[in-house]
Short mmCIF file of C-alpha atoms and ligand atoms in Angstrom, two decimals:
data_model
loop_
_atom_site.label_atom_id
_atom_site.label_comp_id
_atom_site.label_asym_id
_atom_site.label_seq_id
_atom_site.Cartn_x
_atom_site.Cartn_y
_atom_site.Cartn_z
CA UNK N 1 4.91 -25.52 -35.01
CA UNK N 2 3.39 -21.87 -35.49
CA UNK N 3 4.93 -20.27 -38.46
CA UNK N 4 6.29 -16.89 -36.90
CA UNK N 5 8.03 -13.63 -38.69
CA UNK N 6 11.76 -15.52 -38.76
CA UNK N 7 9.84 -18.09 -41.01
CA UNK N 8 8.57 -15.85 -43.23
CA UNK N 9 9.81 -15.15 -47.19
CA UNK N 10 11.87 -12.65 -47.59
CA UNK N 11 10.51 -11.70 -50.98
CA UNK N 12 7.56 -10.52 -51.35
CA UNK N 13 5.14 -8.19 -52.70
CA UNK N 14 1.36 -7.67 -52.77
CA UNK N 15 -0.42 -8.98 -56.02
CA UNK N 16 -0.97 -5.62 -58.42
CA UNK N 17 -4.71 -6.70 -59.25
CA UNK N 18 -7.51 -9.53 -58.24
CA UNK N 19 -8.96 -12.30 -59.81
CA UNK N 20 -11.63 -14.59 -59.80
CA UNK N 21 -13.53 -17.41 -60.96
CA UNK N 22 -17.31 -16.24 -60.98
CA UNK N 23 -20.30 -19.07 -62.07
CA UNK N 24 -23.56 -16.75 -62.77
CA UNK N 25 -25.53 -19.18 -63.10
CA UNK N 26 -25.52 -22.87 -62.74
CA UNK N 27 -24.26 -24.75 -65.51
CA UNK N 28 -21.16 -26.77 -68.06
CA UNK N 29 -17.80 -25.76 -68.37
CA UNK N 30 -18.44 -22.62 -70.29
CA UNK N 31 -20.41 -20.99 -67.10
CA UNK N 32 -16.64 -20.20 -65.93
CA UNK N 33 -15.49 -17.02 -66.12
CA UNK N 34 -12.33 -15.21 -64.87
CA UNK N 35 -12.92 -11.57 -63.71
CA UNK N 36 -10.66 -9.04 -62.43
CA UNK N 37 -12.22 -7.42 -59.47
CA UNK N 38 -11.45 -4.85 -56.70
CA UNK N 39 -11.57 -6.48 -52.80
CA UNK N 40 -13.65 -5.12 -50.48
CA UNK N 41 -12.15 -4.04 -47.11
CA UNK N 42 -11.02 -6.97 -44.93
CA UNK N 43 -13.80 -8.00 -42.11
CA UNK N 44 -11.96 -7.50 -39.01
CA UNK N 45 -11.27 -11.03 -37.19
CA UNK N 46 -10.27 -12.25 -41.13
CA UNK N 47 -7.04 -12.78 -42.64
CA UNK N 48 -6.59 -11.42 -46.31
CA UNK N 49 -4.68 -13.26 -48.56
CA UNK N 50 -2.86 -13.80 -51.62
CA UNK N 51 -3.39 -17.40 -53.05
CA UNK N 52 -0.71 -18.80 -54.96
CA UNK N 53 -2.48 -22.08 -55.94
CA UNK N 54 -6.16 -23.18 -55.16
CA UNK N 55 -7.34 -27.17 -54.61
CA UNK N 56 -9.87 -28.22 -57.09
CA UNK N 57 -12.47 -30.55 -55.56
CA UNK N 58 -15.56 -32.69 -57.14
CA UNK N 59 -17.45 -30.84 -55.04
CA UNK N 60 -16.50 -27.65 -57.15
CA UNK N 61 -18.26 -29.26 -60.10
CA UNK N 62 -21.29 -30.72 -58.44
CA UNK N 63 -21.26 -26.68 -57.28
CA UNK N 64 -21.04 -25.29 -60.85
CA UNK N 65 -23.87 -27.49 -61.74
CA UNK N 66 -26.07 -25.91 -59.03
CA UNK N 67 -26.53 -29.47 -57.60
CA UNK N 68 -24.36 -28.45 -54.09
CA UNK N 69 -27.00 -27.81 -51.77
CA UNK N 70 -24.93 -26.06 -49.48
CA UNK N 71 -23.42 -23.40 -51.95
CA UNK N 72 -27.39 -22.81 -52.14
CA UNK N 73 -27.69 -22.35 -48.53
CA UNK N 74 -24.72 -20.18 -48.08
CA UNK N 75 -24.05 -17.95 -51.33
CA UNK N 76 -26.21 -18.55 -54.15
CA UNK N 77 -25.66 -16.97 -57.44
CA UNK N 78 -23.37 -15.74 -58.67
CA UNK N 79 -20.86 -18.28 -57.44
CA UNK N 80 -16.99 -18.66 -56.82
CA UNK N 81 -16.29 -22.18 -56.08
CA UNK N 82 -13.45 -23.04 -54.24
CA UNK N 83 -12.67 -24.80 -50.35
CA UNK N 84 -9.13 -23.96 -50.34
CA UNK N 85 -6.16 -22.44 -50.91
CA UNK N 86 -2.40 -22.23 -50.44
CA UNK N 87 -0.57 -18.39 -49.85
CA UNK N 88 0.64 -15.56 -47.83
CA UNK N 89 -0.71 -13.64 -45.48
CA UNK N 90 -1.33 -9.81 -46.98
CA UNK N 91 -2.98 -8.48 -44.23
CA UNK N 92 -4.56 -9.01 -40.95
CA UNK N 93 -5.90 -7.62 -37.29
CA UNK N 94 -2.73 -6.98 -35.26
CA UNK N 95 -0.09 -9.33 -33.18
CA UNK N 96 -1.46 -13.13 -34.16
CA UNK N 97 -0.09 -16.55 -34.72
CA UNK N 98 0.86 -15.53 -38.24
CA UNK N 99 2.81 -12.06 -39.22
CA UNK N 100 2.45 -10.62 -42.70
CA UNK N 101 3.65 -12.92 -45.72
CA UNK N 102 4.06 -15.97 -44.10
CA UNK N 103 2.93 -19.35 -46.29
CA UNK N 104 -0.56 -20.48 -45.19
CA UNK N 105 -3.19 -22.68 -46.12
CA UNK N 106 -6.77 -21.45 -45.55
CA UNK N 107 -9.82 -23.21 -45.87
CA UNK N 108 -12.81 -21.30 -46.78
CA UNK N 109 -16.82 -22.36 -47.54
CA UNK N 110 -17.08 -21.40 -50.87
CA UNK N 111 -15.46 -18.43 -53.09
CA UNK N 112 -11.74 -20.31 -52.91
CA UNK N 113 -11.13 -19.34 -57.08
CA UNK N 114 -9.71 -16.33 -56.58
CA UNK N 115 -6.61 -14.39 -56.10
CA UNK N 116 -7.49 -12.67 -53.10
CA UNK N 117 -9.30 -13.49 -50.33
CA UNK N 118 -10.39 -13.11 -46.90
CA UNK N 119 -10.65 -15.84 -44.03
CA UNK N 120 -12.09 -15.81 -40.77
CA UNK N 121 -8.55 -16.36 -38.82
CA UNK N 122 -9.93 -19.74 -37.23
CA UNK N 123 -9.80 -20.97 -40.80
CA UNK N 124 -5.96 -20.13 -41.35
CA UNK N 125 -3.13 -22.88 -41.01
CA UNK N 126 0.50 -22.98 -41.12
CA UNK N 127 2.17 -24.76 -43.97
CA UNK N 128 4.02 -27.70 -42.53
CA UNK N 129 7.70 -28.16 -42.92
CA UNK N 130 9.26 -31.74 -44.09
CA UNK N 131 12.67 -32.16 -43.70
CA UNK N 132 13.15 -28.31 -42.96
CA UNK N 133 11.42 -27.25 -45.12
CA UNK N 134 7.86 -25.74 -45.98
CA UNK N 135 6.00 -27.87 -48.50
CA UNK N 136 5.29 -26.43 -52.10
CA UNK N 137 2.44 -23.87 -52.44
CA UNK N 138 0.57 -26.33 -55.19
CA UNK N 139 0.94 -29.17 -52.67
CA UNK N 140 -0.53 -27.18 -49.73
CA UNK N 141 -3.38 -25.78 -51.18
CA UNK N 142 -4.65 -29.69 -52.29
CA UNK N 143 -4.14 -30.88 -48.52
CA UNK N 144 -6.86 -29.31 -46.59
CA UNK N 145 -10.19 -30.60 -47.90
CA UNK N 146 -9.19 -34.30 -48.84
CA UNK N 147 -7.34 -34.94 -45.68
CA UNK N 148 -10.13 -32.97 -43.12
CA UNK N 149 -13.00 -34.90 -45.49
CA UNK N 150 -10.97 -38.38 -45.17
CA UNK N 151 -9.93 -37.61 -40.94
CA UNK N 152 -13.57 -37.19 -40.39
CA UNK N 153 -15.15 -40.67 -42.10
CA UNK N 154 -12.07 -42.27 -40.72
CA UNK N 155 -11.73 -40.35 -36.76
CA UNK N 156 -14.45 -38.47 -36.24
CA UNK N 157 -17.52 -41.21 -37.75
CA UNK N 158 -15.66 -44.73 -38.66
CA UNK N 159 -13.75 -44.74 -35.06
CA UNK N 160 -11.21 -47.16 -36.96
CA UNK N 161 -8.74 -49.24 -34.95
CA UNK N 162 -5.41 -50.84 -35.91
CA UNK N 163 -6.23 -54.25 -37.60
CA UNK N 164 -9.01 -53.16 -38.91
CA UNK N 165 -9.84 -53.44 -43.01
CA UNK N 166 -11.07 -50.57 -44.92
CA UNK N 167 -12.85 -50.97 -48.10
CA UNK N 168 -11.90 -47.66 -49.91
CA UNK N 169 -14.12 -47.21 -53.23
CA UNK N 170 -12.63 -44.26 -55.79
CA UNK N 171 -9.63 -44.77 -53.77
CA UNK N 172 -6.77 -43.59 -56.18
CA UNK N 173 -8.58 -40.20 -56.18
CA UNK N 174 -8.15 -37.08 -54.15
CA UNK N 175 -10.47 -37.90 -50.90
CA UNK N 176 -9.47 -41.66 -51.60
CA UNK N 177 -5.92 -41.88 -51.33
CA UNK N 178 -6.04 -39.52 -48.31
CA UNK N 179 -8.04 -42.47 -46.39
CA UNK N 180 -5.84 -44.74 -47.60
CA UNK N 181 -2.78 -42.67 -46.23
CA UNK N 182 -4.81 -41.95 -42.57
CA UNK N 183 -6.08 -45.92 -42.69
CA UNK N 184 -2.12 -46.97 -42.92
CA UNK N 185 -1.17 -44.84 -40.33
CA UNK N 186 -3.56 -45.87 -38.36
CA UNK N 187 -2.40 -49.34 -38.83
CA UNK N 188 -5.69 -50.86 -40.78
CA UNK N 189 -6.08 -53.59 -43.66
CA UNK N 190 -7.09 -50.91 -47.24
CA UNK N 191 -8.93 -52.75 -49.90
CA UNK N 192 -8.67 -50.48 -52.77
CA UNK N 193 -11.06 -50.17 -55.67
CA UNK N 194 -10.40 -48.18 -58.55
CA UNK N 195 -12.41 -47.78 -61.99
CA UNK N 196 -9.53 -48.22 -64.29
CA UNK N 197 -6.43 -50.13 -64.51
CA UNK N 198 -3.50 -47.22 -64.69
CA UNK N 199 -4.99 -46.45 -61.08
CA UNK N 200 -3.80 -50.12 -59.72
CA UNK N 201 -0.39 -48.55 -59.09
CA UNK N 202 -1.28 -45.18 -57.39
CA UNK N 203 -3.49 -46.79 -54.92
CA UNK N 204 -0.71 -49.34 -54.24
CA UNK N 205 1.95 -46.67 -53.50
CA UNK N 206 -0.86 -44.87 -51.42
CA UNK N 207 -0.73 -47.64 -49.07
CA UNK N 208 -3.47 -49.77 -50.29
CA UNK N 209 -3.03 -53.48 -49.02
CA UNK N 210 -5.52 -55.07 -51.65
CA UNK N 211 -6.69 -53.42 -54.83
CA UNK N 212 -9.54 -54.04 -56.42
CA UNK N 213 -9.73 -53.17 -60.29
CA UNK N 214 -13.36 -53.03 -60.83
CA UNK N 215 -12.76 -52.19 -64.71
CA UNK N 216 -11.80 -55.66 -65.55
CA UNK N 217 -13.16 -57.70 -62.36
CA UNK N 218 -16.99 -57.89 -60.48
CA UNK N 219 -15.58 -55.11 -57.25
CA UNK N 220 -18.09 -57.32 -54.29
CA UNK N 221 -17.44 -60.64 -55.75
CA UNK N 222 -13.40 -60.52 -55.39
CA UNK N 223 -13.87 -57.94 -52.19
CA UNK N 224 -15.55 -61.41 -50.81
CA UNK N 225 -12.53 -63.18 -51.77
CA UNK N 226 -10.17 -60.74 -49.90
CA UNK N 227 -12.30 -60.18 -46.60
CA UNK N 228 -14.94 -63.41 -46.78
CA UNK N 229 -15.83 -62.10 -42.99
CA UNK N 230 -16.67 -58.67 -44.69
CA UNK N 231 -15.14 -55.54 -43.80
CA UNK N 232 -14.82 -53.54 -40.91
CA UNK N 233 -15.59 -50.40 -42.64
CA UNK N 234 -16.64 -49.21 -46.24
CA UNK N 235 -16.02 -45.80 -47.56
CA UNK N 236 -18.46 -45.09 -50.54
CA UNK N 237 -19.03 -41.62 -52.58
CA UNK N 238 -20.21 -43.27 -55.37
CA UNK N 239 -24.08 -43.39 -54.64
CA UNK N 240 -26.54 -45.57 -55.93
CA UNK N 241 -24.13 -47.84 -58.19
CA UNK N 242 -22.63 -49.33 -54.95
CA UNK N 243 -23.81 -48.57 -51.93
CA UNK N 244 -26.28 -51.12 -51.55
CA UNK N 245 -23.27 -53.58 -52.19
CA UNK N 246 -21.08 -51.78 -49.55
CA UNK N 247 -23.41 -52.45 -46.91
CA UNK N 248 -23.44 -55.90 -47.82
CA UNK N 249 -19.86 -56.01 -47.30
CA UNK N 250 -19.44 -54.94 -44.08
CA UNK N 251 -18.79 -57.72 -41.32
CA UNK N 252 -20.81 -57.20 -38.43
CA UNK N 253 -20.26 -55.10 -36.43
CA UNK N 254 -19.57 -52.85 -39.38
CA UNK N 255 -19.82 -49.30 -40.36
CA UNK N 256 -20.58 -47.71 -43.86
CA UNK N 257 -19.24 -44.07 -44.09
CA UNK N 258 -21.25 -42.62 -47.21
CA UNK N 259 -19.91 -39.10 -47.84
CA UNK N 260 -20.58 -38.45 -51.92
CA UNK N 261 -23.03 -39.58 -55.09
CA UNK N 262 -20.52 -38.98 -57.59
CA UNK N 263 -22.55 -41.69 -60.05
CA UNK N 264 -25.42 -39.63 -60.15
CA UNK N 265 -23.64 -37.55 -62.42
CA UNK N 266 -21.97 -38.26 -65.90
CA UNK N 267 -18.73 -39.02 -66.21
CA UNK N 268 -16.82 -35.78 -69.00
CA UNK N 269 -15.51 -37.43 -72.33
CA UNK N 270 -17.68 -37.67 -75.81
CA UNK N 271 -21.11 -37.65 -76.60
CA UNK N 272 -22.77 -40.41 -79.04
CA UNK N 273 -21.78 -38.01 -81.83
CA UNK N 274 -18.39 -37.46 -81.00
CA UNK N 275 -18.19 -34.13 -79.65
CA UNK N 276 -17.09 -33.37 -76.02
CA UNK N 277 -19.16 -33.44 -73.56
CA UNK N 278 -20.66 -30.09 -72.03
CA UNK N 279 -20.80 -30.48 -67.68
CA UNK N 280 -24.02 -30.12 -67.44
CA UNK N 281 -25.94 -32.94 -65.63
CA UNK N 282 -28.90 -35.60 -67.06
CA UNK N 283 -32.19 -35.14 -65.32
CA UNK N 284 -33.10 -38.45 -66.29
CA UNK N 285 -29.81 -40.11 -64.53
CA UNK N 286 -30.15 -37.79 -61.34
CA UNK N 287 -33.69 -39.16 -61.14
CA UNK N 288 -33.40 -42.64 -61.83
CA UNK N 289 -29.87 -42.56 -59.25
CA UNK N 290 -31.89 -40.99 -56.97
CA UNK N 291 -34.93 -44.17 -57.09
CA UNK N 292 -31.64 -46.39 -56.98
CA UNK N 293 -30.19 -45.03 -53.71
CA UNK N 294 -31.20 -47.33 -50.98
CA UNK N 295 -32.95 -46.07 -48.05
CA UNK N 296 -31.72 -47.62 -45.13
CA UNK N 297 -33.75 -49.96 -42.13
CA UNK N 298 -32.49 -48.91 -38.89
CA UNK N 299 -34.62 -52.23 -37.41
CA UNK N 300 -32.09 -54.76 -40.09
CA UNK N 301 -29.38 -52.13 -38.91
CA UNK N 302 -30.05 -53.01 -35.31
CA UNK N 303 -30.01 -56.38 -35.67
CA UNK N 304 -27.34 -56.72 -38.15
CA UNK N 305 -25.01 -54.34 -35.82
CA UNK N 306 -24.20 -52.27 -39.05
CA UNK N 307 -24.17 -48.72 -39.25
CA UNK N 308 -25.03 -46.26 -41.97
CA UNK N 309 -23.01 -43.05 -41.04
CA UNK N 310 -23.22 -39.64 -43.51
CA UNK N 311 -21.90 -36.22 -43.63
CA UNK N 312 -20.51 -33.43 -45.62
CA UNK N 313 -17.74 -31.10 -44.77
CA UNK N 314 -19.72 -27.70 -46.08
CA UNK N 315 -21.58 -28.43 -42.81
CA UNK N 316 -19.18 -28.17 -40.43
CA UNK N 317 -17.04 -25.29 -40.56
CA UNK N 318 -18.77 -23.42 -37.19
CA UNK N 319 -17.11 -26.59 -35.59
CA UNK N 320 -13.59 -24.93 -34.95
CA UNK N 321 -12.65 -27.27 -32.51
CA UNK N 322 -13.03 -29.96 -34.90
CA UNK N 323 -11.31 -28.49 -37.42
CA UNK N 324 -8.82 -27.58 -35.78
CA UNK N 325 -8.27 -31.25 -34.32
CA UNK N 326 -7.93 -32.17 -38.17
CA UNK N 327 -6.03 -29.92 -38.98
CA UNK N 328 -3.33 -30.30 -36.40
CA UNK N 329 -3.53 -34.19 -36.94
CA UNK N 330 -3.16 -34.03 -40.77
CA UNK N 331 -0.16 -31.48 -40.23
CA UNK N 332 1.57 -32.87 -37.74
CA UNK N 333 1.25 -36.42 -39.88
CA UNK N 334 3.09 -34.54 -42.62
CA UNK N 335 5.75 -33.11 -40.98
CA UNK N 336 6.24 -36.38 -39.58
CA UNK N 337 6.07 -37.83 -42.64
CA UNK N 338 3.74 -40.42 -42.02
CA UNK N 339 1.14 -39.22 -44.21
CA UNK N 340 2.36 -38.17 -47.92
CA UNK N 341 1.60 -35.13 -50.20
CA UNK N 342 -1.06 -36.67 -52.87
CA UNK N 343 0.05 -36.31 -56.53
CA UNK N 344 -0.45 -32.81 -57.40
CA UNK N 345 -1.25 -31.63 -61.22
CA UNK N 346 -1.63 -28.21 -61.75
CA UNK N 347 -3.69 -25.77 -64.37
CA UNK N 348 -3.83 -22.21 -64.87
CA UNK N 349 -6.65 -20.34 -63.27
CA UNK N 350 -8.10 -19.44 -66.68
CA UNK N 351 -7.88 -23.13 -67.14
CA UNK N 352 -10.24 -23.90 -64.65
CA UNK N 353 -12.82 -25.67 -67.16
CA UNK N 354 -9.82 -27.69 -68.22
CA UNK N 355 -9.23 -29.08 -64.83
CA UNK N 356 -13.13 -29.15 -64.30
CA UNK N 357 -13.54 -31.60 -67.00
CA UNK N 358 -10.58 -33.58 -66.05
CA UNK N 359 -11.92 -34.07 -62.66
CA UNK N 360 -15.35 -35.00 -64.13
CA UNK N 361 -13.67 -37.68 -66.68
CA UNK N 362 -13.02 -40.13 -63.89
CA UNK N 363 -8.86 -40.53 -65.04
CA UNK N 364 -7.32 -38.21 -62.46
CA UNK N 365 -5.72 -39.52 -59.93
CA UNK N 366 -4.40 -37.55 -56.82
CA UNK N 367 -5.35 -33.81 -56.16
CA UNK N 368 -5.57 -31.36 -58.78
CA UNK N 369 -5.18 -27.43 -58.11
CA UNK N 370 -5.18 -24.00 -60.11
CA UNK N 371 -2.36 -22.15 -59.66
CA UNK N 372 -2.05 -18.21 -59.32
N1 NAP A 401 -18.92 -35.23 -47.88
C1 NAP A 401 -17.90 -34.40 -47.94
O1 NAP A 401 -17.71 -33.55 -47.08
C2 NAP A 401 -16.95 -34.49 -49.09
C3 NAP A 401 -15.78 -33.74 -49.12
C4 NAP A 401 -14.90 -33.89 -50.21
C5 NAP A 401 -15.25 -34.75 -51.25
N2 NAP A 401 -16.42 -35.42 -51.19
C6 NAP A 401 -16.81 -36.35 -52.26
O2 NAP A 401 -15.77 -37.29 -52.40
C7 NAP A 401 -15.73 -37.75 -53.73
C8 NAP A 401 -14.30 -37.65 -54.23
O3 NAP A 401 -13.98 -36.30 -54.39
P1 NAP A 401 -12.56 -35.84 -54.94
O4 NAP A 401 -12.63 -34.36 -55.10
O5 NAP A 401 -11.51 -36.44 -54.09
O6 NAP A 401 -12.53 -36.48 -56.40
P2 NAP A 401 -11.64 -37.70 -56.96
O7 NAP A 401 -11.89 -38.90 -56.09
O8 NAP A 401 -10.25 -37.22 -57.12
O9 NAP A 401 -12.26 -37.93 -58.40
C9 NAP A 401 -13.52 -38.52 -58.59
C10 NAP A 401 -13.40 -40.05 -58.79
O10 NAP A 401 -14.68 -40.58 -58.59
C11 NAP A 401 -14.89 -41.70 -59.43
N3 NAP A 401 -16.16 -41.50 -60.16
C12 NAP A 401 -17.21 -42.31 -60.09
N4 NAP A 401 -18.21 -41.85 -60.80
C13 NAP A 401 -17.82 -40.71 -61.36
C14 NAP A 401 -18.45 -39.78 -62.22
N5 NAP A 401 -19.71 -39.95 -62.65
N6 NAP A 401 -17.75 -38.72 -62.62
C15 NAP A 401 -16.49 -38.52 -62.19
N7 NAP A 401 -15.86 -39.37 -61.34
C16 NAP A 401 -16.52 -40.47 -60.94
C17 NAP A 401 -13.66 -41.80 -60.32
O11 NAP A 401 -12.78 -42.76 -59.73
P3 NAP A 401 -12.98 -44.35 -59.90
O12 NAP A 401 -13.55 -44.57 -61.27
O13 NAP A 401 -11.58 -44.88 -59.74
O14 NAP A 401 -13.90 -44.77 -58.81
C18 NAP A 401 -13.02 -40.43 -60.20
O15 NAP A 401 -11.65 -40.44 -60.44
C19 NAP A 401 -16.75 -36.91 -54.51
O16 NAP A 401 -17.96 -37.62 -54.59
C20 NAP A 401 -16.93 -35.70 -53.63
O17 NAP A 401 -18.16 -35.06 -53.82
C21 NAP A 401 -17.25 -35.32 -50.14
#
């Protein structure tokens, strides 16, 4: 359902000034800095926008650290992180799907912290409307890159089927609990796993069948007790800690969907002496994760019938088609309300190192975002 002029606020005015979130140069949390700045004319083919609240991903963080190879490839330094964003349309070409200050949700590769931006108009969605109604800004802006990242391992790579079972590592998180919300509406057996125990309950009302609590119990010996054929699929960003054991967990046929190596890094909280932890990553642990990730024989493969599928999202935005296939699935599963908005906590922009470091600490649960 396009959102047209009628839908449109009636409200509204353009922001009075810009801001940003700029890295210079990689880094911890104190490498964020706001700026105000002055936008350069709009490219013509791109929507300009005012964002009203911004998703914070991992990815954001791996970025900051100068570990996110593709925020290498495509802008270097200085950076502003940022996938996506929730607000209204400011300005654009002419006639279009959209008119001027309708709610949107725009994804965009990079450059997301900000108050004011410009999107190519392929990468411009409508909010959807539940009950009537359009979803909350904060809750837009966190739907886009968790549910496209979580469509893709489970539609586009995983080919999942009803009856299926899913295990779902880090699955009370943002990217997690969207699988878990696509794998139920697919119809699929979720095991869960989650690293601490107040994240039983949110993967549980996310739709998780099993859950796996791998804080207080060994995560591949009680997966064995849930699926003793194995699983169907596994879902790993963790990385060396697990992903040899995922494979071993898959049934055969079976496919492992690896799409992060979120161990490699440390987890934010207190160093030896007390004192809080700074973002920045150990050499020593990105080596010795790096040794630790397996490297995978496509003659066992073969002969195992188990797959080893990768990707990442950064990757993929000349496919439009694709994107737009998520995009129009993941909507349309809202406004039919059979996928949910994830938990939504919101900072400040100028609090962007708090929700950094939150993110990083491995307690969060659901989607975070920066609001405007
Ligand atoms: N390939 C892609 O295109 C793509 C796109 C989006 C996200 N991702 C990846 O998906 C993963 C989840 O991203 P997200 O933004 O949704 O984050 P998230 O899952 O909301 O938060 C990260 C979770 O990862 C787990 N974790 C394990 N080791 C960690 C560490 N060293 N530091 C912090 N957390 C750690 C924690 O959960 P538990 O302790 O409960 O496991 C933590 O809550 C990340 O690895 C991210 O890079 C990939």
């Amino acid at each position: 359902m396009p959102v047209t002029a009628d839908r449109a606020p009636l409200i509204y005015a353009p922001p009075m000034s810009a801001r940003r979130i700029v890295v210079d140069r990689p880094g911890g949390y104190d490498r964020l800095r706001l700026e105000r700045f002055e936008p350069a004319p709009r490219p013509r083919g791109h929507v300009r926008l005012e964002a009203r609240a911004i998703g914070v991903n991992y990815a954001d963080c791996v970025a900051r650290m100068g570990l996110y190879e593709s925020a290498k490839k495509y802008v270097g330094w200085p950076l502003t992180p940022g996938f996506e964003l929730a607000g209204h349309v400011l300005d654009l070409d002419g006639p279009w799907k959209m008119a001027r200050g309708a709610p949107v949700i725009a994804i965009t590769r990079f450059g997301g912290y900000t108050s004011v931006l410009d999107v190519p108009e392929h990468q411009v969605f409508r909010v959807p409307y539940v009950r009537g109604r359009p979803i909350a800004l904060r809750e837009a802006a966190g739907l886009p890159v968790v549910y496209a990242t979580a469509w893709y391992a489970l539609h586009g790579l995983a080919a999942i089927r009803a009856g299926q079972h899913l295990l779902v590592h880090s699955a009370a998180g943002g990217v997690g609990g969207a699988i878990l919300q696509l794998a139920k509406q697919a119809g699929c057996e979720t095991t869960a796993v989650v690293g601490r125990t107040d994240k039983v309950e949110v993967a549980r009302a996310l739709g998780a069948t099993h859950v796996i609590d791998k804080s207080r119990e060994a995560l591949f010996a009680r997966a064995r007790t849930i699926a003793p054929r194995g699983f169907d699929v596994v879902l790993d960003a963790n990385g060396a800690e697990t992903l040899k054991g995922s494979y071993e967990a898959l049934r055969s046929p079976g496919r492992l969907v690896v799409y992060g190596f979120h161990t490699m890094l440390p987890r934010a909280g207190k160093t030896l002496l007390g004192r809080p932890t700074r973002g920045t990553p150990s050499w020593r642990r990105l080596a010795t994760s790096w040794l630790e990730t397996p490297r995978f024989d496509p003659l066992r493969m073969t002969g195992e019938n188990k797959s080893v599928m990768a990707f990442n999202l950064s990757y993929l935005f000349e496919e439009t088609s694709l994107l737009e296939e998520a995009m129009s699935a993941i909507l349309d599963g809202i406004e039919r309300e059979e996928l949910s908005i994830l938990p939504t906590r919101g900072f400040a922009l100028d609090d962007v190192a708090e929700a950094h470091r939150a993110l990083e600490s491995g307690t969060t649960t659901g989607k975070l975002v920066l609001e405007v």
